[in-house]
Every structure is written in C-alpha cells, then in structure tokens.
Short mmCIF file of C-alpha atoms and ligand atoms in Angstrom, two decimals:
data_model
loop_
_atom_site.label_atom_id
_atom_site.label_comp_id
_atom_site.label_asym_id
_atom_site.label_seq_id
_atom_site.Cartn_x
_atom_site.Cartn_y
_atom_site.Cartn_z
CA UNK A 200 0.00 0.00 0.00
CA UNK A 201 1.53 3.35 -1.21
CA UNK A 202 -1.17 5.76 -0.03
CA UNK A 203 -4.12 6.17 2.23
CA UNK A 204 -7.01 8.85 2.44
CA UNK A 205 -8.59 9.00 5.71
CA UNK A 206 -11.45 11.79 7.72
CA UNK A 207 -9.75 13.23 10.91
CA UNK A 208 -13.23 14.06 12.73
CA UNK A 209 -13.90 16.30 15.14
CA UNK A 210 -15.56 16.71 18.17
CA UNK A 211 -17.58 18.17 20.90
CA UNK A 212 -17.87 18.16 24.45
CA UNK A 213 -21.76 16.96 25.67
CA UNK A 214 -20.32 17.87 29.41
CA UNK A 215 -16.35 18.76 30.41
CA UNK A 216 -15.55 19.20 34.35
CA UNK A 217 -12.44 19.43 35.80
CA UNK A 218 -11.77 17.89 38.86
CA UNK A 219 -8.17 19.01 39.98
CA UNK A 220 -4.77 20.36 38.92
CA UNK A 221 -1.87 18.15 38.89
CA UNK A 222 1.94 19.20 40.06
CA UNK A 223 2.55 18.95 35.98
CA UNK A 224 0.14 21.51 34.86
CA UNK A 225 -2.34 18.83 33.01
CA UNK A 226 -5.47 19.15 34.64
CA UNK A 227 -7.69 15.90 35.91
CA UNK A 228 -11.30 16.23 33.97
CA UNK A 229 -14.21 14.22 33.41
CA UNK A 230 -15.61 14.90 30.02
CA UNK A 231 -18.38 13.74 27.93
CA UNK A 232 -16.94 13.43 24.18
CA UNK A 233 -18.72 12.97 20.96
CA UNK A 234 -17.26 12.92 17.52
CA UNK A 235 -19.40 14.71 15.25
CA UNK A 236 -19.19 14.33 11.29
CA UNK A 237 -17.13 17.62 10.51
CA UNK A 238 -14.00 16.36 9.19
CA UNK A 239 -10.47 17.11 7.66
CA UNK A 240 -9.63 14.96 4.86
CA UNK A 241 -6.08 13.48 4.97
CA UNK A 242 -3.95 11.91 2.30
CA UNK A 243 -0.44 9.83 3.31
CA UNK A 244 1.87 9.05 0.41
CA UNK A 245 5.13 7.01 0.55
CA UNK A 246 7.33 9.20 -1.47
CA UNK A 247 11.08 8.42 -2.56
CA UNK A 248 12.59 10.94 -0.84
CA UNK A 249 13.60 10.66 2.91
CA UNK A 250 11.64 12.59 5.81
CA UNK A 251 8.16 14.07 5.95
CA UNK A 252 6.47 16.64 4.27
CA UNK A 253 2.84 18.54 4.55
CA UNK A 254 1.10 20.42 2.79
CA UNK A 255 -2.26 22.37 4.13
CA UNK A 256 -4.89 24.45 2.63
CA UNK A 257 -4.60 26.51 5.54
CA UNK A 258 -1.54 29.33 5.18
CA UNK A 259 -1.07 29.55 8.97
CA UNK A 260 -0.75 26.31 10.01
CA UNK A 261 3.17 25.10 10.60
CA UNK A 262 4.25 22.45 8.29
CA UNK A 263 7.16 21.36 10.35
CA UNK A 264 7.52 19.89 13.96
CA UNK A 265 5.04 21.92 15.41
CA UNK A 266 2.29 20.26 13.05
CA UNK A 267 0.63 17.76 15.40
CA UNK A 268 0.33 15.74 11.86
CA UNK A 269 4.20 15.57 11.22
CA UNK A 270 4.57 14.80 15.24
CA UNK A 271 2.76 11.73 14.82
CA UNK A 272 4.39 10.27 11.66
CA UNK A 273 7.75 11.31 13.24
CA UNK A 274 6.85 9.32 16.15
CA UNK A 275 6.76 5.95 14.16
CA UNK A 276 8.85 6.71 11.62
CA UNK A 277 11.59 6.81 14.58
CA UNK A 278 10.24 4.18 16.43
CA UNK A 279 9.87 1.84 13.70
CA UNK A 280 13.10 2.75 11.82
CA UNK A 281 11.04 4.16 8.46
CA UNK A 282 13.52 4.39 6.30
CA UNK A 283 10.77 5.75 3.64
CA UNK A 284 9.85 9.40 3.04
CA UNK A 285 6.22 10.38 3.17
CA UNK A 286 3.92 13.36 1.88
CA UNK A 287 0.76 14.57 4.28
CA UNK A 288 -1.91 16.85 2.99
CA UNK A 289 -4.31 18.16 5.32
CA UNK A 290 -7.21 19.54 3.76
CA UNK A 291 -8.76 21.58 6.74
CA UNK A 292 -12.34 21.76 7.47
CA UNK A 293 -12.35 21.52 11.06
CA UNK A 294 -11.83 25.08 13.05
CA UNK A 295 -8.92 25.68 14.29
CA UNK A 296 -8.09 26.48 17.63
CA UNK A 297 -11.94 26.23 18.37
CA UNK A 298 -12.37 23.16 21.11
CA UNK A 299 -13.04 20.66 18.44
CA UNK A 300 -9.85 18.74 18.71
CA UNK A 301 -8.86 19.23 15.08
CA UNK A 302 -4.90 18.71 15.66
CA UNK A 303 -5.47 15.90 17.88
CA UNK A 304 -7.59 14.21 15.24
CA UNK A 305 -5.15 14.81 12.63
CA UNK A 306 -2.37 13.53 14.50
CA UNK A 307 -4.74 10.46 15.07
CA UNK A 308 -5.31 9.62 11.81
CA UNK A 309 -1.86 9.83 11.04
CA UNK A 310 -0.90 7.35 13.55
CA UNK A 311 -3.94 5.11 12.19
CA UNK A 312 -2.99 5.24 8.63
CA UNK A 313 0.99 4.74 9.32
CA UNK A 314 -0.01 1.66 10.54
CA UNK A 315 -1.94 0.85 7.93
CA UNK A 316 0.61 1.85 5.23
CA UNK A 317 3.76 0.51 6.87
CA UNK A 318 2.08 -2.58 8.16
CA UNK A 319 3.01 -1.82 11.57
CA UNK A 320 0.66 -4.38 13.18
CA UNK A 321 0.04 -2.11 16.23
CA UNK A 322 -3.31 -2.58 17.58
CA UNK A 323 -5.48 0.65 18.73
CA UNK A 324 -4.80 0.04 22.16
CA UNK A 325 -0.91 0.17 21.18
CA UNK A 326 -1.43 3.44 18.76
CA UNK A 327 -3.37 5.25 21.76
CA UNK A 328 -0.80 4.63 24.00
CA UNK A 329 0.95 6.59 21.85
CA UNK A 330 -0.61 9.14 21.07
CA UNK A 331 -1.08 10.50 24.49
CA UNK A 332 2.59 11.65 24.10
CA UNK A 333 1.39 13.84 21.29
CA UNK A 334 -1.67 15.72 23.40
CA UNK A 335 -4.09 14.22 25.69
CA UNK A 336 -7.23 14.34 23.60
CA UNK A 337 -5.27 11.87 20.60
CA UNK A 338 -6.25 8.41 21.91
CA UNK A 339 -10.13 9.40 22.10
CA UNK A 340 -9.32 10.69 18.56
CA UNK A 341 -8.59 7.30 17.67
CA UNK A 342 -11.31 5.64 19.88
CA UNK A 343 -14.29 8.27 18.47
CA UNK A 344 -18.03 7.79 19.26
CA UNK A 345 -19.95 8.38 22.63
CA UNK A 346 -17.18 8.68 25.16
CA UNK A 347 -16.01 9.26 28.55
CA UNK A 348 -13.03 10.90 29.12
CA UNK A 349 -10.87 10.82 32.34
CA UNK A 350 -7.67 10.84 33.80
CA UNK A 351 -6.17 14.08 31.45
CA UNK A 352 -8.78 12.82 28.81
CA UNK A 353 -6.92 9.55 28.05
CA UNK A 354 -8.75 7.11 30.46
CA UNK A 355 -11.68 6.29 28.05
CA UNK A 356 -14.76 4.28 28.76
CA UNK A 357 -17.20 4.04 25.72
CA UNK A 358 -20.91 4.84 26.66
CA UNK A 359 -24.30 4.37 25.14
CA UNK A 360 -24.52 5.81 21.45
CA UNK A 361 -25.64 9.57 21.45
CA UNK A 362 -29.15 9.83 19.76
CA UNK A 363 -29.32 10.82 16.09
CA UNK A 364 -29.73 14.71 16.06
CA UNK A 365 -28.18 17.34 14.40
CA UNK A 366 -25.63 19.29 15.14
CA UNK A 367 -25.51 23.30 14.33
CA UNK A 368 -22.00 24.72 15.01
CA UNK A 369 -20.97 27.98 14.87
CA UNK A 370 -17.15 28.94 15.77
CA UNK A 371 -16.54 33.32 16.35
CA UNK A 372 -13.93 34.56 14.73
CA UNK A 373 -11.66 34.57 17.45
CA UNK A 374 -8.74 31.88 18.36
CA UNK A 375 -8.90 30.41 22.18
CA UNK A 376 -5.07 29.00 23.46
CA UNK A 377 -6.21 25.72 25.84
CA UNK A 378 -3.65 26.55 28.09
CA UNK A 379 -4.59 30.02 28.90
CA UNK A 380 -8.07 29.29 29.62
CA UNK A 381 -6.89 26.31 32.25
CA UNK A 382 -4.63 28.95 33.83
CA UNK A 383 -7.37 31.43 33.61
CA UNK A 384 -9.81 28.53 35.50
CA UNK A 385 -7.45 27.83 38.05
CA UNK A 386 -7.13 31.22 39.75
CA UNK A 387 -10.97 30.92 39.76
CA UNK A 388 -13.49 28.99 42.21
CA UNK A 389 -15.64 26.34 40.28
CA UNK A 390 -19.06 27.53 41.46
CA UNK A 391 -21.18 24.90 39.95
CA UNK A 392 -20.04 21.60 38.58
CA UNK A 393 -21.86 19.87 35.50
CA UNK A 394 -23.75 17.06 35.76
CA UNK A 395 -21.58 14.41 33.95
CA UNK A 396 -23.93 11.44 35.60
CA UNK A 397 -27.09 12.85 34.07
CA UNK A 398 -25.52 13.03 30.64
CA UNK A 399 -24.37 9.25 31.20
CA UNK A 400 -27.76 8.49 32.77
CA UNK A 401 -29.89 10.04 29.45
CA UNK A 402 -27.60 8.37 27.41
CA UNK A 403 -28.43 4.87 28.63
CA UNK A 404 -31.96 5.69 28.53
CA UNK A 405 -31.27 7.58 24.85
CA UNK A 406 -33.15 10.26 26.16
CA UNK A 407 -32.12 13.91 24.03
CA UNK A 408 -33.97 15.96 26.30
CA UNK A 409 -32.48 14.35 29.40
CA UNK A 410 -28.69 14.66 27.69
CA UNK A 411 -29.04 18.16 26.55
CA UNK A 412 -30.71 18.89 30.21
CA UNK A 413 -27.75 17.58 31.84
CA UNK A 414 -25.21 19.70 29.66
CA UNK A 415 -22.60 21.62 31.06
CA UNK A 416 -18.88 22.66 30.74
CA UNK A 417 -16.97 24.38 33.39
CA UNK A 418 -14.68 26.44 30.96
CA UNK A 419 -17.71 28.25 29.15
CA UNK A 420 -17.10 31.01 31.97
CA UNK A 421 -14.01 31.94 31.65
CA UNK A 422 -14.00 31.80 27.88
CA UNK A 423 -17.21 34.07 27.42
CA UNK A 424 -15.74 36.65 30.30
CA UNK A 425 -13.25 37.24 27.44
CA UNK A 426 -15.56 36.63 24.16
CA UNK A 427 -19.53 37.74 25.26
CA UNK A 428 -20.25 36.69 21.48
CA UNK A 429 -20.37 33.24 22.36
CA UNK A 430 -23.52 33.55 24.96
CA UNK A 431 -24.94 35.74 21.57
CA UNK A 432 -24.85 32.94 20.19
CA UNK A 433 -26.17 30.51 22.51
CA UNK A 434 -28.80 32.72 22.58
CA UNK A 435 -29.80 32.69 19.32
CA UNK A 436 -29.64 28.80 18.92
CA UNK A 437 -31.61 28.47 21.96
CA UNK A 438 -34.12 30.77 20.54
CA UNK A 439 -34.26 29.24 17.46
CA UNK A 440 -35.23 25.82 19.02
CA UNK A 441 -32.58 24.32 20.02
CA UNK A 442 -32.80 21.34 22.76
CA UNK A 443 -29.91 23.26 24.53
CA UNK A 444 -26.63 24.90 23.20
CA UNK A 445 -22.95 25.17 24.74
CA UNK A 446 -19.80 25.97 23.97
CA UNK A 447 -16.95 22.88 23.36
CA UNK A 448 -13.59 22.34 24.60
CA UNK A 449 -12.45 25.14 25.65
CA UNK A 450 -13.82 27.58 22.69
CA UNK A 451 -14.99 29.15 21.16
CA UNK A 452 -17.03 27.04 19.18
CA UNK A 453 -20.40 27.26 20.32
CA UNK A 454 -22.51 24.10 19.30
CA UNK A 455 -26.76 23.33 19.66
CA UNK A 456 -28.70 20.17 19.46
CA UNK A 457 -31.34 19.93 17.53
CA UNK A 458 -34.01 17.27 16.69
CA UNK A 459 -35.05 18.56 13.58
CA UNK A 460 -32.47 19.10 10.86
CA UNK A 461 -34.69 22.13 8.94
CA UNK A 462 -34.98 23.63 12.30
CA UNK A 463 -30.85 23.32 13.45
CA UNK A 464 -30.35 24.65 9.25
CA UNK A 465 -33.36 27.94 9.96
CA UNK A 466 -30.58 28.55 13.01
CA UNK A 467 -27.77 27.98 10.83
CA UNK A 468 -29.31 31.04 8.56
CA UNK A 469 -30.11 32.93 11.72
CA UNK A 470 -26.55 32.94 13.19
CA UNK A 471 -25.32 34.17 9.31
CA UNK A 472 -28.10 36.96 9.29
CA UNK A 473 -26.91 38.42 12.89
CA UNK A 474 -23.32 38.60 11.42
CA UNK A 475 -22.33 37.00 14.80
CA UNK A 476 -20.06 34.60 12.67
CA UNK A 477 -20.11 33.42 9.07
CA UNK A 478 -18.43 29.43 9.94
CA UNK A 479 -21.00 27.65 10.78
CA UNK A 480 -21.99 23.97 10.01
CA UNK A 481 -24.94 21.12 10.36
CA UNK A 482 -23.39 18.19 10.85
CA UNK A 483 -24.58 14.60 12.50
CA UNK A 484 -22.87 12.52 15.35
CA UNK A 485 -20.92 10.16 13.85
CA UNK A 486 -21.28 6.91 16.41
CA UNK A 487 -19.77 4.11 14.47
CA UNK A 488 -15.97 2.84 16.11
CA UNK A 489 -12.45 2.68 14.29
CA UNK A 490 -12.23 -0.75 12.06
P1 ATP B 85 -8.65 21.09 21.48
O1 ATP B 85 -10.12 20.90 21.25
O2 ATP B 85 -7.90 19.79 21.64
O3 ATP B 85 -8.34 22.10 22.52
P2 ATP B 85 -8.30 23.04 19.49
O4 ATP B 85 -9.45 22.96 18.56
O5 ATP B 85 -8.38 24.05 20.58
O6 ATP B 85 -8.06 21.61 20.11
P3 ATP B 85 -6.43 22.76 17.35
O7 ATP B 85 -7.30 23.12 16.21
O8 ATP B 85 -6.10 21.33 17.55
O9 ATP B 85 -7.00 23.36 18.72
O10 ATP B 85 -5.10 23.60 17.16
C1 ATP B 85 -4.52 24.37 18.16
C2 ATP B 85 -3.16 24.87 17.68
O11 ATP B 85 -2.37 23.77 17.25
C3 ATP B 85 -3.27 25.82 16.51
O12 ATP B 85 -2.85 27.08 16.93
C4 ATP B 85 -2.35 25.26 15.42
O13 ATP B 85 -1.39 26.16 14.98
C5 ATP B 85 -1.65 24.07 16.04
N1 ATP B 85 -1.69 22.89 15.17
C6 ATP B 85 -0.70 22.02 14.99
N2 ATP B 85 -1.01 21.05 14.14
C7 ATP B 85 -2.27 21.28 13.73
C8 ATP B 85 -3.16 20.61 12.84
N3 ATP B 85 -2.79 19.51 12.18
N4 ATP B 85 -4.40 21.12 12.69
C9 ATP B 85 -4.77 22.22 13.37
N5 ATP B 85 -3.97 22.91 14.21
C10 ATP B 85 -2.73 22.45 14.40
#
C-alpha cells in the first residue's frame, strides 16, 4: 500500500468538568466526548525521498515539527526505523483552535494510517498509547463515538450511542489557546459543577432531552468573560429551538442540538443573518468505532 485517504473528525464536548490540577500543569477532567461528522480529509503518500512533508490548505498552520500531523508520523517513523519518506496533505475543514480537537484528530489519523501503510501491526490500544505523548485528547481521537473521558482525557470508557440529532455549530472569529483558559480557571473557584452522571444516565436511557438537560462545561465562563459573542450565540440557537446549546472544549465554538435538521439549518441562517459569525456547520454525530 503506497497511499491512504482518511477523515480526521472532530468533536464536541456533551459535558467537560475538571476535577483538579496536577503538580505537571495537566489538569484531571471528566468529560463527555462525541465525535461529530465535521471532518479534515487526509492523504499519506510514501514518497522516494527521505523525511516528511505537509502540505495544508490553511496558510497559517506550521508544516514542520510543530504540526501535530508531522509529530505523529515522526513518532513511528523513529520508532519503527522508516527508512521511507512520506507526503501529508491536510485539507482543513475543522476550526482551528476552536475546542473541536482538530490537531489531535489529525495527529490520530496519522498514527492510524501509518499503521496501515507501513504494516506496523500495532493494535489501537498500542497506537493510543501513543498518542497521548502527542496531546491528551489523541487516543479518544482514535477511539471516536460516545465517550467518557478521564484521567487528562486519556482514560476512556465508551458509553451508550448519542441519539441521532443534528448538530448546528458555529465557531466566532476569534482563536482560544487551551492553556490560557486552564490557567485562567485555576485562579478561579468552580461555582457549579456539570452534571456528567445525568448526561451518562440520558444516554443509557437515549433520552435527548435528558442529555441536553444535563449539559454543562466548566470552561464556558471563563471563555465568554473574554468573548460575550459566544452567549450571543447561545442565545440565538436556543431561541431558534434548540434542545440546549454550549460551547466545546475550551472555545470558542459554540454548538446546539437539535431534533429537527430544517430547524438546526433555519438557526444555521439565523446565526449568518446576525453577522455574529459566518463558519457555521450542520453536521450529525458520527457513532460508528475505528475498524
Ligand atoms: P482542542 O479541542 O484539543 O483544545 P483546538 O481545537 O483548541 O483543540 P487545534 O485546532 O487542535 O485546537 O489547534 C490548536 C493549535 O495547534 C493551533 O494554533 C495550530 O497552529 C496548532 N496545530 C498544529 N497542528 C495542527 C493541525 N494539524 N491542525 C490544526 N492545528 C494544528
């Protein structure tokens, strides 16, 4: 096998609390995941010359090192004594820097596919323990679906499917840094703390209105101190009948649940109309496991 196109997905956070702060920095959480069917579309290639090169659609994205992409094919390639050269293209469609996980899936699907390619015989258990080296949110990358997250995110215990719904998503245009808003969180009190076991609970009884009831994320606060255009917009899928609407990761995409897929695209239109932000998508949960 010479090359291999795979879909990097992304995904949102049905409920994200953080529990503590370790001596390290990484922060203990317990986090409701769920891959949704927004995706980047990635292409390996053996090539004949040495090393590893990417190419992206998007200008401002490093090609080198600091591309969690070339991270994660360096990581085999040294482990496994590659002696090929490869070629990457990313074709981005997930936001960036928006609390969707796009890097993390991309360096996911890199580590999938190298195995695939090379033949590396590594079994998903074996390629997530690698990719926690890479970023903490990689291994659920590989895992997908309905998941909880503990641990830094890499203690994962899959859960009842999420109910088919639609997904409206709308990221500002502004960039969030993850770190900053976990420094910002930890010279803060946590006043209220999701409800993680409600989520869990109206999952196993695939009950929307009890997941979207039980919806929560402890960042949201200190991201919309900083950027009030994410409660406008919360507001306006809310209003627009949404089941409930939050923000993921740690911003600033803002995403709503919807049961009806004309009603999440009338919000969709909405969201343009206001001007609050032009990126905005309907997408479904994608449920179905790695093969
Ligand atoms: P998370 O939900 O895990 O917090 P995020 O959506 O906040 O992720 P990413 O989109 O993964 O953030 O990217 C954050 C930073 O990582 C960007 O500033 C970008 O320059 C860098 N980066 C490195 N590799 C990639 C990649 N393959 N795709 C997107 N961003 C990348």
């Amino acid at each position: 096998m010479d090359r291999i196109e795979l879909k990097a997905l992304g995904k949102i956070n049905l409920g994200l609390d953080v529990l503590g702060r370790r001596e390290n920095g990484y922060h203990d959480v317990r986090m409701v995941m769920q891959t949704v069917y927004l995706y980047d579309q990635i292409t390996i290639k053996k090539r004949r010359r040495s090393g590893i090169g990417i190419e992206t659609n998007l200008y401002y994205l490093p090609v080198n090192e600091n591309n969690l992409a070339y991270r994660a094919a360096k990581l085999l390639m040294d482990e496994f004594r590659i002696e090929d050269g490869i070629s990457i293209r990313l074709n981005k469609h997930i936001p960036v820097a928006a609390g969707m996980a796009g890097g993390s899936s991309n360096a996911a699907a890199v580590l999938f596919g190298m195995n695939r390619i090379f033949g590396l015989g590594l079994t998903m258990e074996e390629l997530m323990k690698r990719g926690v080296t890479l970023g903490a949110d990689v291994p659920y990358c590989i895992m997908r679906g309905t998941v909880l997250a503990e641990g830094i995110g890499e203690v994962l215990t899959p859960l009842a499917p999420m109910p088919k719904c639609f997904v409206l998503l709308a990221k500002p245009p502004v960039a969030v840094s993850t770190k900053l808003v976990y420094e910002k969180l930890d010279s803060q009190e946590i006043e209220k703390h999701p409800d993680i076991d409600g989520i869990i609970e109206g999952l196993e009884e695939q009950s929307l209105a009890k997941i979207t009831a039980s919806m929560g994320n402890v960042l949201e606060r200190v991201t919309v101190l900083e950027y009030p255009v994410i409660d406008k917009i919360k507001n306006t899928m809310k209003t627009a009948g949404a089941l409930n609407a939050m923000m993921s990761g740690s911003g600033p995409t803002v995403f709503g649940i919807f049961e009806d897929k004309n009603r999440a695209r009338a919000a969709a239109q909405k969201i343009k109309e206001t001007q609050l932000t032009k990126q905005v998508y309907v997408v479904n949960v994608h449920n179905a496991g790695r093969k």
